[in-house]
PDB file of C-alpha atoms in Angstrom:
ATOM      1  CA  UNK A 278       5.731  -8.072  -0.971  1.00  0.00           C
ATOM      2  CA  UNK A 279       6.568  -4.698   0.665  1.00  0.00           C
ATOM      3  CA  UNK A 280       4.874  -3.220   3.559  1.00  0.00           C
ATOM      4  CA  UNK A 281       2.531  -1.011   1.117  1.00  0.00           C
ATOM      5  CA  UNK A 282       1.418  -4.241  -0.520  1.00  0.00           C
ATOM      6  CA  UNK A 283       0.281  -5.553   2.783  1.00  0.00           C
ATOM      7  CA  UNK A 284      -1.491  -2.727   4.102  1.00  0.00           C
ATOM      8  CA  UNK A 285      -3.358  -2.919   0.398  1.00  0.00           C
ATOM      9  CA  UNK A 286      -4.227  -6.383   0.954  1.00  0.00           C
ATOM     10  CA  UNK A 287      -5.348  -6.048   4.349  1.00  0.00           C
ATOM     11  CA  UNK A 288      -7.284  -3.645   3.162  1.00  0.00           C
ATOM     12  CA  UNK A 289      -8.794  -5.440   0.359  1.00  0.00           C
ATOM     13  CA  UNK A 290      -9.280  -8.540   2.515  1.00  0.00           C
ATOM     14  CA  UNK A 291     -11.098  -6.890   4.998  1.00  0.00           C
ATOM     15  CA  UNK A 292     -13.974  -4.393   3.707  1.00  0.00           C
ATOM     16  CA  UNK A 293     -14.602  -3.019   6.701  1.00  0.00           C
ATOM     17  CA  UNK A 294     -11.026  -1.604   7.506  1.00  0.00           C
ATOM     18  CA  UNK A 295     -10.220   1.767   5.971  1.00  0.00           C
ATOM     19  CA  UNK A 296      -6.682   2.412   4.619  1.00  0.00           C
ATOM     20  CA  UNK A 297      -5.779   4.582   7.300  1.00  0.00           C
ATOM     21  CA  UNK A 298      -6.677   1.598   9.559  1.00  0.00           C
ATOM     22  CA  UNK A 299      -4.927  -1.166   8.132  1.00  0.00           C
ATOM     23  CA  UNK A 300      -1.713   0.775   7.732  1.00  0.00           C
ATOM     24  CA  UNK A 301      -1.679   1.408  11.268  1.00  0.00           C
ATOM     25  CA  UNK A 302      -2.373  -2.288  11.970  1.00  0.00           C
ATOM     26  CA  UNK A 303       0.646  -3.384  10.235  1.00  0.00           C
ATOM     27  CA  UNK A 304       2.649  -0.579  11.805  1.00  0.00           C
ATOM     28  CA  UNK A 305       1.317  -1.815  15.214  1.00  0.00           C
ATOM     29  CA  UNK A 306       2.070  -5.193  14.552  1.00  0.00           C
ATOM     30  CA  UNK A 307       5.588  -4.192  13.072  1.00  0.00           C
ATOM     31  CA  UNK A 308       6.419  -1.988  15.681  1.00  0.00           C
ATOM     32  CA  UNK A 309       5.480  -4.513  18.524  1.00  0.00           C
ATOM     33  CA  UNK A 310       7.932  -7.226  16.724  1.00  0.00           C
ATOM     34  CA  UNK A 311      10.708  -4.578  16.757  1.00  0.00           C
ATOM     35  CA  UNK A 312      10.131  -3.730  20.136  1.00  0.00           C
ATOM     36  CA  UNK A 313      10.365  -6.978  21.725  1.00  0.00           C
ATOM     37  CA  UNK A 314      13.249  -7.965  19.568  1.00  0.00           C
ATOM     38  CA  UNK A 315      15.419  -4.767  20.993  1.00  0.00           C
ATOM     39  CA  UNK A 316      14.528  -6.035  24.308  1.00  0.00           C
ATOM     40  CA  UNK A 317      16.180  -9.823  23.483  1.00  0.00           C
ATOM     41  CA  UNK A 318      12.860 -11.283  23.747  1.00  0.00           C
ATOM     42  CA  UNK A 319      11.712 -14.287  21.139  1.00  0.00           C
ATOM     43  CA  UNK A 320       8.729 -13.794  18.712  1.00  0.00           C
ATOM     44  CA  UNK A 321       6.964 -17.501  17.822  1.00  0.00           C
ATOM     45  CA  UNK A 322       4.095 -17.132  15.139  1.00  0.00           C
ATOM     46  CA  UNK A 323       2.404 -20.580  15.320  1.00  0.00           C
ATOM     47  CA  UNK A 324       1.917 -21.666  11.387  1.00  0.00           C
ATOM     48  CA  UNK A 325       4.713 -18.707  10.171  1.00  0.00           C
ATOM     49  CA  UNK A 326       7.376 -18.974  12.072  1.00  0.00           C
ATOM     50  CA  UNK A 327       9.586 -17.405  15.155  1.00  0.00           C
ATOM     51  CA  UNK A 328      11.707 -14.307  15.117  1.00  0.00           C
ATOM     52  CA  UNK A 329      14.897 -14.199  17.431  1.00  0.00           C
ATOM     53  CA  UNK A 330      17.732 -11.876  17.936  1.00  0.00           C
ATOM     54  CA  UNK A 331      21.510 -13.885  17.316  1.00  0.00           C
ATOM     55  CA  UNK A 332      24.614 -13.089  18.420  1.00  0.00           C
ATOM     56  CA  UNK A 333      27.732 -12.266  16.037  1.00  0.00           C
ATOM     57  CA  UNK A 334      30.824 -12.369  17.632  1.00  0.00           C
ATOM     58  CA  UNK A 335      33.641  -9.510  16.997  1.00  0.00           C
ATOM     59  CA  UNK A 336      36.247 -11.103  13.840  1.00  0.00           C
ATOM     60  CA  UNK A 337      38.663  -9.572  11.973  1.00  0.00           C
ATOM     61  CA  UNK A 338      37.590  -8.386   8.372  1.00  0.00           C
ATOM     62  CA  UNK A 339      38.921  -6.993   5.571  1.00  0.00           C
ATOM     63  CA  UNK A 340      38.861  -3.921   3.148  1.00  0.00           C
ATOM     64  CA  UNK A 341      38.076  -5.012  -0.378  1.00  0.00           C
ATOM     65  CA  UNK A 342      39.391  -1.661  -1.588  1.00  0.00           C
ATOM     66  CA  UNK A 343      42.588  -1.237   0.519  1.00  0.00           C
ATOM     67  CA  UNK A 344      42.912  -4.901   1.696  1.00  0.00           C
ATOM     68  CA  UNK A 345      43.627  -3.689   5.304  1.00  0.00           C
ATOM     69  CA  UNK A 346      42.535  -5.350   8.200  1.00  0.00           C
ATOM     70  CA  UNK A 347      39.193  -4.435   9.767  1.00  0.00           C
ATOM     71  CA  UNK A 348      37.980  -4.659  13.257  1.00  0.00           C
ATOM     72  CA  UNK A 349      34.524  -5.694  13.211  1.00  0.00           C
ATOM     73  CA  UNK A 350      32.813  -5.217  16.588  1.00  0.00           C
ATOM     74  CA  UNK A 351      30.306  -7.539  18.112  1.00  0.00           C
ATOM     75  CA  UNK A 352      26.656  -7.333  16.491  1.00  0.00           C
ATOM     76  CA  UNK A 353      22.966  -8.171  17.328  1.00  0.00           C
ATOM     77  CA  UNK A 354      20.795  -9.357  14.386  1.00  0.00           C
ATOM     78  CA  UNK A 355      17.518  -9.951  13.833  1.00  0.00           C
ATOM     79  CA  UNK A 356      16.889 -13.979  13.018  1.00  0.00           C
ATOM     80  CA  UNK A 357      13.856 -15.539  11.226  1.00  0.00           C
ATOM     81  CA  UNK A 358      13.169 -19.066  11.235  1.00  0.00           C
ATOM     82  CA  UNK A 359      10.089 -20.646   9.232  1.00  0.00           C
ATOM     83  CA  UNK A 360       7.464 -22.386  10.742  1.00  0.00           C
ATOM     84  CA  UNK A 361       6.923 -26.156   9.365  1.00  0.00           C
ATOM     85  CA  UNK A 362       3.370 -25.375   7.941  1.00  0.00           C
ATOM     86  CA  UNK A 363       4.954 -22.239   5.808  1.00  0.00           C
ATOM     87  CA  UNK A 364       7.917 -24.418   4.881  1.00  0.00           C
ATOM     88  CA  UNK A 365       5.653 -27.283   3.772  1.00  0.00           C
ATOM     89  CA  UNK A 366       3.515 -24.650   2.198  1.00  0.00           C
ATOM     90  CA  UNK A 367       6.539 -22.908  -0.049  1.00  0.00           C
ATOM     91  CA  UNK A 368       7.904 -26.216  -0.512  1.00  0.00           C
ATOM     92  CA  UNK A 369       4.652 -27.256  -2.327  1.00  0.00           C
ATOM     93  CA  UNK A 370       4.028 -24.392  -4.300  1.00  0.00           C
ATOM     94  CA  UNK A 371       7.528 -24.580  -5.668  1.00  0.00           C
ATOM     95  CA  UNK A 372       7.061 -28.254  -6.908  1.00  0.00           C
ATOM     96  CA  UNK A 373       4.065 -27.191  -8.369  1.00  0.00           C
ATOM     97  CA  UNK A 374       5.301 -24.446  -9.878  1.00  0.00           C
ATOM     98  CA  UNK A 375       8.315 -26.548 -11.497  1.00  0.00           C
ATOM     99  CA  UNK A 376       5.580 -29.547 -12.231  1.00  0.00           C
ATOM    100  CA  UNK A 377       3.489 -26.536 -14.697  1.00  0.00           C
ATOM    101  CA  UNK A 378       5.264 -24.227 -15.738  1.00  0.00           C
ATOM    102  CA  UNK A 379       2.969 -23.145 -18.120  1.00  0.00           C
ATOM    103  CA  UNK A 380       1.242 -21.643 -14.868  1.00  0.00           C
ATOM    104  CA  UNK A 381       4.187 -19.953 -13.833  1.00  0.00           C
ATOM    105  CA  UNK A 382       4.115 -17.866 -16.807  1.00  0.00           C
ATOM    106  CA  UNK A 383       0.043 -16.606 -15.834  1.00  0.00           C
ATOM    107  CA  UNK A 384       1.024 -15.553 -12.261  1.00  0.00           C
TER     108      UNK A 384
END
């Protein structure tokens, strides 16, 4: 699902919201997750999941082209963990998409 998809199913969801308005809900809501994860802060979405910011340490790498060695400074990056209800939830769906997979093929 891309961001366009969810503004379109906001909308859809939710008569009363315009198009204008649920695209600049989800770039609220986007913008306030990438805000507080520049900051180092922690982002915990009861029933989703939690958003975090880890730590990569500086390591040597290498070129595939040239094979040198690379330096490879130290790096923040954006970490999401699921929540147990939307694991439990994908976990299900998959078994029941493997179980039919005549309704795989409809979806």
């Amino acid at each position: 699902m891309t961001r366009s998809d969810l503004v379109e199913e906001l909308a859809a969801r939710f008569s009363q919201l315009t198009h204008r308005d649920a695209e600049y809900a989800v770039k609220t809501i986007l913008d306030a997750v990438s805000d507080a994860l520049v900051r180092g802060h922690r982002i915990e979405i009861r029933g989703f999941g939690s958003f975090s910011v880890n730590r990569r340490p500086p390591r040597m790498g290498r070129n595939p082209r040239s094979g040198e060695s690379v330096a490879i400074p130290e790096k923040r990056v954006p970490h999401f963990k699921p929540g147990k209800a939307l694991r439990e939830a994908v976990d299900a769906r998959t078994e029941e998409l493997l179980a039919n997979p005549a309704q795989k093929a409809s979806k």
